[in-house]
Amino acid sequence: MPAFPDTHGHFGDFGGKFVAETLMPALFELEQAYKEARRDPKFHADLERYSREYVGRPTPLFFCANLTAKLGGARIYLKREDLCHTGAHKANNALGQALLAVRMKKERISAETGAGQHGVATATFSALFQRACEVFMGSVDVERQALNVFRMKLLGAKVTAVDSGTKSLKDAMSEALRDWTATVRDTYYLIGSAAGPHPYPMIVRDFQTVIGREARRQIVKHEGRLPDILIACVNGGSNAIGLMYPFIKDKNVRMIFVEAGGLGINGPSHAATLTLGTPGVLHGNRTLLLQDELGQIRDTHSIAAGLDYPGVGPELAHLRDSGRAEYAAVTDAEALEAFRLLCETEGIIPALESSHAIAYTAKLAPTLPKEQVIIINLSGRGDKDMNTVARALGVPLREGG
Ligand SMILES: *Cc1c(COP(=O)(O)O)cnc(C)c1O
């Protein structure tokens, strides 16, 4: 059994359940259903079968010979979550929770989304399991991510634009929680990262640990031992905790969280919550947040749309505070450079989010002895980012061209 969270959903000073009273029974029902599912061999068998036959697991662990030679230091491996169906690690969590929704006999699934990746994953599994699906998305993101909105609609989901606040992910999540208070009886709220009120951070982590369990087996096969360093990009923290949790007791394995430094952490345009956040309550849990002295949430920025939530999952906040994990911020410019580096050295187009982890590795690896072993979580593929990258590189791209 995992040490964290405790029975109230606390990870050290972080986590918990700060929600409207109407949601307390729903969270309790979810926790009970999840505990029962975890003990049920049929649930595990279903999860295993869809993971294999539909998501495409296990994903490969790939040794990057070219990148390793180019950087001239530690040996670098990629955990290829970009090869999951729908293009990112988000599928692992959406599958697990959609199976819970079916088990709980919920006819409707709701979700929040920022860039649209979690919305697409949720719409995908709602179609597979024949549930109604509604995705809440900030109206600015609806404009910016038109292609993912179209994908969700093709998959049968209703996409509801949210016009409050900064009209982005934070506001979409607030609206999804508000909607849930009115629809708890027939709706399963499928949260997209290791964030929100207990038991979500635990549930999302557990479904994502398939990444780390596979990686552990695979690296032992390749290298005959555990890795020295694990590196992942962090927003809510689901891909990072998914890779790293199965190594948490291996004190010699360093864990490094890489977050969005945007235009630089000395200015206002970034999403560096682990570096600059302070404790506060948002979306049902106590965690680190980017906020002003009055607790107003600050505007965030990252070239990676999936990294600009102004908070972080409570377990990651705790891993930072306890000193078990290290953290760093990478700028937009560094992430773009790393994006091109992986394209050119390995023939793999990474998501801009994952490019942050690659950028940090590109700085760290050359300083390390050649026997050291690094695993990077390649959380997603970059196809969704073509327009953003083209614009950043000053290359004109015709729509559909
Ligand atoms: C959503 C997303 C992330 C950030 O979310 P986490 O919960 O922090 O993992 C990272 N990479 C990709 C490809 C994503 O789609």
Short mmCIF file of C-alpha atoms and ligand atoms in Angstrom, two decimals:
data_model
loop_
_atom_site.label_atom_id
_atom_site.label_comp_id
_atom_site.label_asym_id
_atom_site.label_seq_id
_atom_site.Cartn_x
_atom_site.Cartn_y
_atom_site.Cartn_z
CA MET A 1 0.00 0.00 0.00
CA PRO A 2 1.27 3.48 -0.82
CA ALA A 3 2.32 5.68 2.12
CA PHE A 4 0.57 8.71 0.65
CA PRO A 5 -2.04 10.06 0.71
CA ASP A 6 -3.32 9.50 4.28
CA THR A 7 -6.99 8.60 4.75
CA HIS A 8 -8.00 12.27 4.42
CA GLY A 9 -6.13 12.68 1.16
CA HIS A 10 -3.18 14.61 2.54
CA PHE A 11 0.32 14.48 1.11
CA GLY A 12 2.22 16.11 3.97
CA ASP A 13 0.93 19.69 4.13
CA PHE A 14 -0.83 19.43 0.76
CA GLY A 15 -3.95 17.87 -0.75
CA GLY A 16 -7.25 17.32 1.05
CA LYS A 17 -10.83 18.00 -0.01
CA PHE A 18 -11.96 21.62 -0.20
CA VAL A 19 -15.26 21.38 -2.08
CA ALA A 20 -18.91 22.43 -1.81
CA GLU A 21 -20.90 20.25 0.59
CA THR A 22 -22.94 18.78 -2.25
CA LEU A 23 -19.77 17.21 -3.66
CA MET A 24 -18.59 15.49 -0.46
CA PRO A 25 -20.87 12.45 -0.94
CA ALA A 26 -19.79 12.20 -4.60
CA LEU A 27 -16.12 12.16 -3.65
CA PHE A 28 -16.82 9.54 -0.99
CA GLU A 29 -18.77 7.41 -3.50
CA LEU A 30 -15.85 7.68 -5.93
CA GLU A 31 -13.32 6.67 -3.28
CA GLN A 32 -15.38 3.63 -2.31
CA ALA A 33 -15.89 2.60 -5.93
CA TYR A 34 -12.18 2.97 -6.62
CA LYS A 35 -11.20 0.90 -3.57
CA GLU A 36 -13.54 -1.87 -4.64
CA ALA A 37 -12.31 -1.74 -8.24
CA ARG A 38 -8.72 -2.03 -7.03
CA ARG A 39 -9.56 -5.29 -5.28
CA ASP A 40 -11.50 -6.69 -8.26
CA PRO A 41 -9.50 -8.95 -10.63
CA LYS A 42 -12.10 -8.31 -13.37
CA PHE A 43 -11.37 -4.55 -13.23
CA HIS A 44 -7.64 -5.20 -13.54
CA ALA A 45 -8.21 -7.63 -16.41
CA ASP A 46 -10.33 -5.07 -18.31
CA LEU A 47 -7.78 -2.31 -17.68
CA GLU A 48 -4.96 -4.55 -18.84
CA ARG A 49 -6.79 -5.68 -21.98
CA TYR A 50 -7.78 -2.18 -23.16
CA SER A 51 -4.30 -0.88 -22.29
CA ARG A 52 -2.77 -3.51 -24.53
CA GLU A 53 -5.27 -3.79 -27.35
CA TYR A 54 -6.56 -0.21 -27.56
CA VAL A 55 -4.00 2.20 -26.05
CA GLY A 56 -1.10 0.15 -27.46
CA ARG A 57 0.81 -0.67 -24.28
CA PRO A 58 3.46 -1.47 -23.35
CA THR A 59 5.11 1.58 -24.91
CA PRO A 60 8.78 1.14 -25.86
CA LEU A 61 11.76 2.35 -23.85
CA PHE A 62 14.13 3.62 -26.55
CA PHE A 63 17.89 4.18 -26.18
CA CYS A 64 18.81 7.44 -27.97
CA ALA A 65 22.26 6.59 -29.37
CA ASN A 66 22.48 9.75 -31.49
CA LEU A 67 21.33 12.16 -28.79
CA THR A 68 23.62 10.48 -26.24
CA ALA A 69 26.61 10.83 -28.60
CA LYS A 70 25.74 14.42 -29.45
CA LEU A 71 25.43 15.52 -25.81
CA GLY A 72 28.53 13.51 -24.85
CA GLY A 73 27.57 12.49 -21.32
CA ALA A 74 24.96 10.28 -19.65
CA ARG A 75 23.11 7.55 -21.57
CA ILE A 76 19.64 8.78 -22.53
CA TYR A 77 16.46 6.72 -22.87
CA LEU A 78 12.98 7.86 -23.89
CA LYS A 79 9.79 6.33 -22.49
CA ARG A 80 7.58 6.58 -25.57
CA GLU A 81 4.19 7.73 -24.22
CA ASP A 82 3.81 9.65 -27.49
CA LEU A 83 2.94 6.29 -29.04
CA CYS A 84 -0.21 5.85 -26.93
CA HIS A 85 -3.51 6.06 -28.82
CA THR A 86 -4.57 9.76 -28.94
CA GLY A 87 -0.89 10.78 -28.78
CA ALA A 88 -0.07 11.23 -25.10
CA HIS A 89 0.03 9.65 -21.65
CA LYS A 90 -3.42 11.15 -20.98
CA ALA A 91 -4.97 7.97 -22.42
CA ASN A 92 -3.76 5.89 -19.43
CA ASN A 93 -5.79 7.96 -16.99
CA ALA A 94 -8.82 8.53 -19.22
CA LEU A 95 -9.10 4.77 -19.80
CA GLY A 96 -8.86 3.89 -16.10
CA GLN A 97 -11.39 6.50 -15.01
CA ALA A 98 -13.79 5.74 -17.88
CA LEU A 99 -13.79 2.11 -16.74
CA LEU A 100 -14.63 3.38 -13.23
CA ALA A 101 -17.49 5.44 -14.70
CA VAL A 102 -18.88 2.32 -16.37
CA ARG A 103 -18.52 0.35 -13.15
CA MET A 104 -20.35 3.14 -11.25
CA LYS A 105 -23.10 3.06 -13.91
CA LYS A 106 -22.72 6.77 -14.73
CA GLU A 107 -24.32 7.60 -18.05
CA ARG A 108 -22.51 10.88 -18.60
CA ILE A 109 -18.82 11.77 -18.40
CA SER A 110 -17.61 15.37 -18.00
CA ALA A 111 -14.10 16.79 -18.15
CA GLU A 112 -12.11 20.03 -18.26
CA THR A 113 -9.47 20.61 -20.88
CA GLY A 114 -6.86 23.26 -21.69
CA ALA A 115 -5.00 22.46 -24.89
CA GLY A 116 -7.64 19.85 -25.66
CA GLN A 117 -5.50 16.72 -25.21
CA HIS A 118 -7.37 15.52 -22.13
CA GLY A 119 -10.68 16.48 -23.77
CA VAL A 120 -9.81 14.33 -26.79
CA ALA A 121 -8.76 11.41 -24.57
CA THR A 122 -12.01 11.67 -22.56
CA ALA A 123 -14.15 11.95 -25.71
CA THR A 124 -12.34 8.89 -27.11
CA PHE A 125 -13.12 6.63 -24.15
CA SER A 126 -16.65 8.03 -23.86
CA ALA A 127 -17.20 6.91 -27.46
CA LEU A 128 -15.62 3.53 -26.78
CA PHE A 129 -17.79 2.89 -23.74
CA GLN A 130 -20.86 4.63 -25.21
CA ARG A 131 -21.33 7.37 -22.61
CA ALA A 132 -22.53 10.93 -23.19
CA CYS A 133 -19.58 13.33 -22.92
CA GLU A 134 -19.31 17.04 -22.20
CA VAL A 135 -15.98 18.85 -22.19
CA PHE A 136 -15.53 22.31 -20.61
CA MET A 137 -12.94 24.49 -22.29
CA GLY A 138 -12.01 28.16 -21.87
CA SER A 139 -13.28 30.21 -24.81
CA VAL A 140 -9.76 31.47 -25.58
CA ASP A 141 -8.59 27.83 -25.81
CA VAL A 142 -11.60 26.93 -27.99
CA GLU A 143 -10.29 29.52 -30.47
CA ARG A 144 -6.61 28.56 -30.14
CA GLN A 145 -7.16 24.79 -30.28
CA ALA A 146 -9.78 24.60 -33.03
CA LEU A 147 -8.42 21.29 -34.35
CA ASN A 148 -8.83 19.51 -31.01
CA VAL A 149 -12.34 20.99 -30.64
CA PHE A 150 -13.19 19.47 -34.02
CA ARG A 151 -11.69 16.12 -32.94
CA MET A 152 -13.81 16.05 -29.77
CA LYS A 153 -16.95 16.81 -31.76
CA LEU A 154 -16.15 14.06 -34.28
CA LEU A 155 -15.86 11.70 -31.31
CA GLY A 156 -19.36 12.67 -30.23
CA ALA A 157 -18.58 15.04 -27.35
CA LYS A 158 -20.31 18.32 -26.58
CA VAL A 159 -17.73 21.08 -26.14
CA THR A 160 -18.86 23.93 -23.88
CA ALA A 161 -16.92 27.19 -24.07
CA VAL A 162 -16.29 28.87 -20.69
CA ASP A 163 -16.27 32.67 -20.72
CA SER A 164 -15.34 33.49 -17.12
CA GLY A 165 -11.97 34.67 -15.75
CA THR A 166 -9.03 34.27 -18.10
CA LYS A 167 -11.18 31.93 -20.28
CA SER A 168 -8.58 29.16 -20.04
CA LEU A 169 -7.92 25.86 -18.22
CA LYS A 170 -8.34 27.17 -14.67
CA ASP A 171 -11.78 28.55 -15.56
CA ALA A 172 -12.76 25.39 -17.43
CA MET A 173 -11.94 23.35 -14.33
CA SER A 174 -13.96 25.67 -12.08
CA GLU A 175 -16.93 25.31 -14.44
CA ALA A 176 -16.59 21.51 -14.63
CA LEU A 177 -16.67 21.34 -10.80
CA ARG A 178 -19.72 23.66 -10.75
CA ASP A 179 -21.48 21.50 -13.34
CA TRP A 180 -20.71 18.39 -11.29
CA THR A 181 -22.44 19.79 -8.18
CA ALA A 182 -25.66 19.90 -10.22
CA THR A 183 -25.24 16.54 -12.00
CA VAL A 184 -23.50 14.20 -9.51
CA ARG A 185 -26.19 11.53 -9.72
CA ASP A 186 -25.61 10.55 -13.35
CA THR A 187 -22.23 12.18 -14.11
CA TYR A 188 -18.67 10.96 -13.67
CA TYR A 189 -16.25 13.91 -13.55
CA LEU A 190 -13.06 12.72 -15.23
CA ILE A 191 -10.22 14.96 -14.09
CA GLY A 192 -7.17 15.22 -16.35
CA SER A 193 -4.17 15.45 -14.05
CA ALA A 194 -2.91 14.41 -10.61
CA ALA A 195 -4.70 17.44 -9.14
CA GLY A 196 -8.07 18.42 -7.62
CA PRO A 197 -9.69 17.12 -4.42
CA HIS A 198 -8.99 13.70 -2.86
CA PRO A 199 -9.26 10.97 -4.16
CA TYR A 200 -8.41 12.28 -7.65
CA PRO A 201 -4.66 12.89 -7.19
CA MET A 202 -4.29 9.30 -5.94
CA ILE A 203 -6.50 7.76 -8.64
CA VAL A 204 -4.79 9.59 -11.51
CA ARG A 205 -1.36 8.71 -10.12
CA ASP A 206 -2.24 5.05 -9.79
CA PHE A 207 -3.51 4.79 -13.38
CA GLN A 208 -0.40 6.59 -14.69
CA THR A 209 2.08 4.42 -12.76
CA VAL A 210 1.84 1.89 -15.59
CA ILE A 211 4.49 4.15 -17.21
CA GLY A 212 6.98 3.70 -14.39
CA ARG A 213 6.25 0.01 -13.81
CA GLU A 214 6.99 -0.72 -17.47
CA ALA A 215 10.03 1.56 -17.53
CA ARG A 216 11.49 -0.19 -14.49
CA ARG A 217 11.22 -3.62 -16.11
CA GLN A 218 12.54 -2.29 -19.42
CA ILE A 219 15.58 -0.45 -18.06
CA VAL A 220 16.62 -3.48 -16.02
CA LYS A 221 16.47 -5.50 -19.25
CA HIS A 222 18.54 -2.90 -21.17
CA GLU A 223 21.06 -1.90 -18.51
CA GLY A 224 20.83 -4.61 -15.87
CA ARG A 225 20.11 -1.98 -13.22
CA LEU A 226 17.91 0.96 -12.22
CA PRO A 227 18.39 4.39 -13.83
CA ASP A 228 20.25 7.20 -12.08
CA ILE A 229 17.87 9.99 -13.09
CA LEU A 230 14.23 10.34 -14.15
CA ILE A 231 13.16 13.54 -15.92
CA ALA A 232 9.62 14.67 -16.83
CA CYS A 233 7.78 17.87 -17.62
CA VAL A 234 5.23 18.99 -15.02
CA ASN A 235 1.98 20.88 -15.09
CA GLY A 236 -0.52 19.08 -12.85
CA GLY A 237 2.12 16.37 -12.68
CA SER A 238 0.44 13.20 -13.97
CA ASN A 239 3.10 12.08 -16.45
CA ALA A 240 5.89 12.86 -13.96
CA ILE A 241 4.35 11.01 -11.01
CA GLY A 242 3.34 8.17 -13.36
CA LEU A 243 6.95 7.57 -14.37
CA MET A 244 8.51 8.27 -10.98
CA TYR A 245 6.18 6.83 -8.33
CA PRO A 246 7.36 3.23 -8.81
CA PHE A 247 10.94 4.45 -8.04
CA ILE A 248 10.06 6.62 -5.06
CA LYS A 249 11.61 4.27 -2.48
CA ASP A 250 14.82 3.92 -4.53
CA LYS A 251 16.63 6.80 -2.86
CA ASN A 252 19.53 6.68 -5.33
CA VAL A 253 17.23 7.41 -8.28
CA ARG A 254 17.06 11.19 -8.75
CA MET A 255 13.69 12.61 -9.78
CA ILE A 256 13.63 15.92 -11.67
CA PHE A 257 10.44 17.87 -12.42
CA VAL A 258 10.74 20.37 -15.28
CA GLU A 259 8.18 23.15 -15.50
CA ALA A 260 7.40 26.00 -17.88
CA GLY A 261 9.73 28.97 -17.54
CA GLY A 262 7.90 30.77 -20.37
CA LEU A 263 9.61 34.04 -21.26
CA GLY A 264 11.77 33.77 -18.12
CA ILE A 265 11.05 33.30 -14.42
CA ASN A 266 12.20 36.83 -13.55
CA GLY A 267 9.22 38.29 -15.41
CA PRO A 268 5.48 37.63 -15.14
CA SER A 269 5.11 35.29 -18.16
CA HIS A 270 5.71 31.71 -17.00
CA ALA A 271 4.01 28.83 -15.19
CA ALA A 272 6.81 27.94 -12.77
CA THR A 273 4.68 26.85 -9.82
CA LEU A 274 7.26 24.61 -8.13
CA THR A 275 9.92 27.33 -8.41
CA LEU A 276 7.83 30.36 -7.43
CA GLY A 277 4.47 29.12 -6.11
CA THR A 278 3.14 29.61 -2.58
CA PRO A 279 0.62 27.45 -0.66
CA GLY A 280 -3.07 28.10 -1.23
CA VAL A 281 -6.36 26.41 -2.07
CA LEU A 282 -7.68 26.01 -5.62
CA HIS A 283 -9.95 23.43 -7.26
CA GLY A 284 -10.55 21.46 -4.11
CA ASN A 285 -7.04 20.99 -2.75
CA ARG A 286 -4.25 22.77 -0.93
CA THR A 287 -1.17 23.01 -3.07
CA LEU A 288 1.43 25.39 -4.51
CA LEU A 289 -0.10 28.14 -6.64
CA LEU A 290 0.99 31.17 -8.60
CA GLN A 291 -0.93 33.88 -6.78
CA ASP A 292 -0.63 37.46 -5.61
CA GLU A 293 -0.59 38.64 -1.96
CA LEU A 294 -4.41 38.58 -1.91
CA GLY A 295 -4.59 35.02 -3.21
CA GLN A 296 -5.71 36.07 -6.69
CA ILE A 297 -4.44 33.55 -9.23
CA ARG A 298 -1.87 35.03 -11.61
CA ASP A 299 -2.01 34.78 -15.39
CA THR A 300 0.39 32.18 -16.69
CA HIS A 301 2.21 31.66 -19.96
CA SER A 302 3.96 28.82 -21.77
CA ILE A 303 4.59 28.01 -25.41
CA ALA A 304 3.25 24.56 -24.42
CA ALA A 305 -0.50 24.88 -23.94
CA GLY A 306 -0.47 21.80 -21.71
CA LEU A 307 1.91 23.36 -19.17
CA ASP A 308 0.19 26.61 -18.23
CA TYR A 309 -2.08 25.68 -15.31
CA PRO A 310 -1.22 27.98 -12.35
CA GLY A 311 -1.02 25.10 -9.83
CA VAL A 312 0.51 21.65 -9.41
CA GLY A 313 -0.70 18.33 -7.99
CA PRO A 314 -0.43 18.11 -4.17
CA GLU A 315 1.84 15.05 -4.20
CA LEU A 316 4.38 16.89 -6.36
CA ALA A 317 4.25 19.90 -4.04
CA HIS A 318 5.01 17.49 -1.18
CA LEU A 319 7.86 15.77 -3.05
CA ARG A 320 9.40 19.19 -3.60
CA ASP A 321 9.01 20.25 0.04
CA SER A 322 10.36 16.98 1.42
CA GLY A 323 13.44 17.27 -0.80
CA ARG A 324 12.84 13.90 -2.52
CA ALA A 325 12.42 15.57 -5.93
CA GLU A 326 14.42 18.28 -7.66
CA TYR A 327 12.83 20.86 -9.92
CA ALA A 328 13.82 23.27 -12.68
CA ALA A 329 12.22 25.68 -15.13
CA VAL A 330 12.91 25.76 -18.87
CA THR A 331 12.06 28.71 -21.13
CA ASP A 332 9.99 28.68 -24.32
CA ALA A 333 13.15 29.32 -26.36
CA GLU A 334 15.02 26.41 -24.74
CA ALA A 335 12.04 24.10 -25.26
CA LEU A 336 11.86 25.04 -28.96
CA GLU A 337 15.57 24.35 -29.38
CA ALA A 338 15.13 20.94 -27.72
CA PHE A 339 12.12 20.23 -29.95
CA ARG A 340 14.35 20.66 -33.01
CA LEU A 341 17.19 18.71 -31.39
CA LEU A 342 15.05 15.59 -30.96
CA CYS A 343 13.57 15.90 -34.46
CA GLU A 344 17.03 16.08 -36.00
CA THR A 345 18.93 13.57 -33.83
CA GLU A 346 16.34 10.83 -33.41
CA GLY A 347 13.60 11.39 -36.00
CA ILE A 348 11.00 11.88 -33.28
CA ILE A 349 8.75 14.97 -33.15
CA PRO A 350 8.01 15.58 -29.46
CA ALA A 351 5.16 17.54 -27.89
CA LEU A 352 6.22 21.03 -26.78
CA GLU A 353 5.42 19.97 -23.21
CA SER A 354 7.82 17.00 -23.41
CA SER A 355 10.40 19.26 -25.11
CA HIS A 356 10.85 20.96 -21.71
CA ALA A 357 12.12 17.66 -20.25
CA ILE A 358 14.43 17.21 -23.25
CA ALA A 359 15.76 20.76 -22.88
CA TYR A 360 16.70 20.18 -19.25
CA THR A 361 18.35 16.88 -20.18
CA ALA A 362 20.37 18.67 -22.87
CA LYS A 363 21.82 20.92 -20.16
CA LEU A 364 22.37 18.18 -17.57
CA ALA A 365 23.59 15.17 -19.57
CA PRO A 366 26.92 16.69 -20.77
CA THR A 367 27.90 17.37 -17.13
CA LEU A 368 27.48 13.71 -16.11
CA PRO A 369 29.79 10.67 -16.42
CA LYS A 370 29.11 8.40 -19.41
CA GLU A 371 27.98 5.48 -17.19
CA GLN A 372 25.02 7.43 -15.79
CA VAL A 373 21.57 6.53 -17.13
CA ILE A 374 18.71 8.98 -17.68
CA ILE A 375 15.10 8.16 -18.57
CA ILE A 376 13.03 11.02 -20.02
CA ASN A 377 9.27 10.68 -20.14
CA LEU A 378 8.29 11.58 -23.71
CA SER A 379 4.76 12.45 -22.62
CA GLY A 380 3.29 13.16 -26.06
CA ARG A 381 3.83 13.61 -29.77
CA GLY A 382 4.23 16.99 -31.42
CA ASP A 383 1.75 16.83 -34.29
CA LYS A 384 -0.67 19.04 -32.35
CA ASP A 385 2.02 21.73 -32.08
CA MET A 386 2.88 22.21 -35.76
CA ASN A 387 1.14 25.59 -36.04
CA THR A 388 2.71 26.93 -32.84
CA VAL A 389 6.18 25.78 -33.83
CA ALA A 390 5.84 27.13 -37.37
CA ARG A 391 4.78 30.52 -36.02
CA ALA A 392 7.63 30.56 -33.48
CA LEU A 393 10.15 29.70 -36.20
CA GLY A 394 8.67 32.30 -38.53
CA VAL A 395 7.68 29.70 -41.13
CA PRO A 396 4.30 30.38 -42.79
CA LEU A 397 1.94 27.35 -42.67
CA ARG A 398 -1.28 27.40 -44.66
CA GLU A 399 -4.34 25.94 -42.86
CA GLY A 400 -4.62 22.39 -44.11
CA GLY A 401 -1.50 22.86 -46.23
C1 LIG B 1 -1.29 17.51 -20.61
C2 LIG B 1 0.11 17.21 -21.00
C3 LIG B 1 1.20 17.41 -20.11
C4 LIG B 1 1.06 18.04 -18.74
O1 LIG B 1 0.24 17.35 -17.84
P1 LIG B 1 0.81 16.53 -16.60
O2 LIG B 1 -0.41 16.16 -15.86
O3 LIG B 1 1.71 17.43 -15.82
O4 LIG B 1 1.53 15.36 -17.14
C5 LIG B 1 2.46 17.05 -20.53
N1 LIG B 1 2.68 16.55 -21.75
C6 LIG B 1 1.67 16.33 -22.63
C7 LIG B 1 1.99 15.76 -23.97
C8 LIG B 1 0.35 16.66 -22.29
O5 LIG B 1 -0.63 16.46 -23.17
#
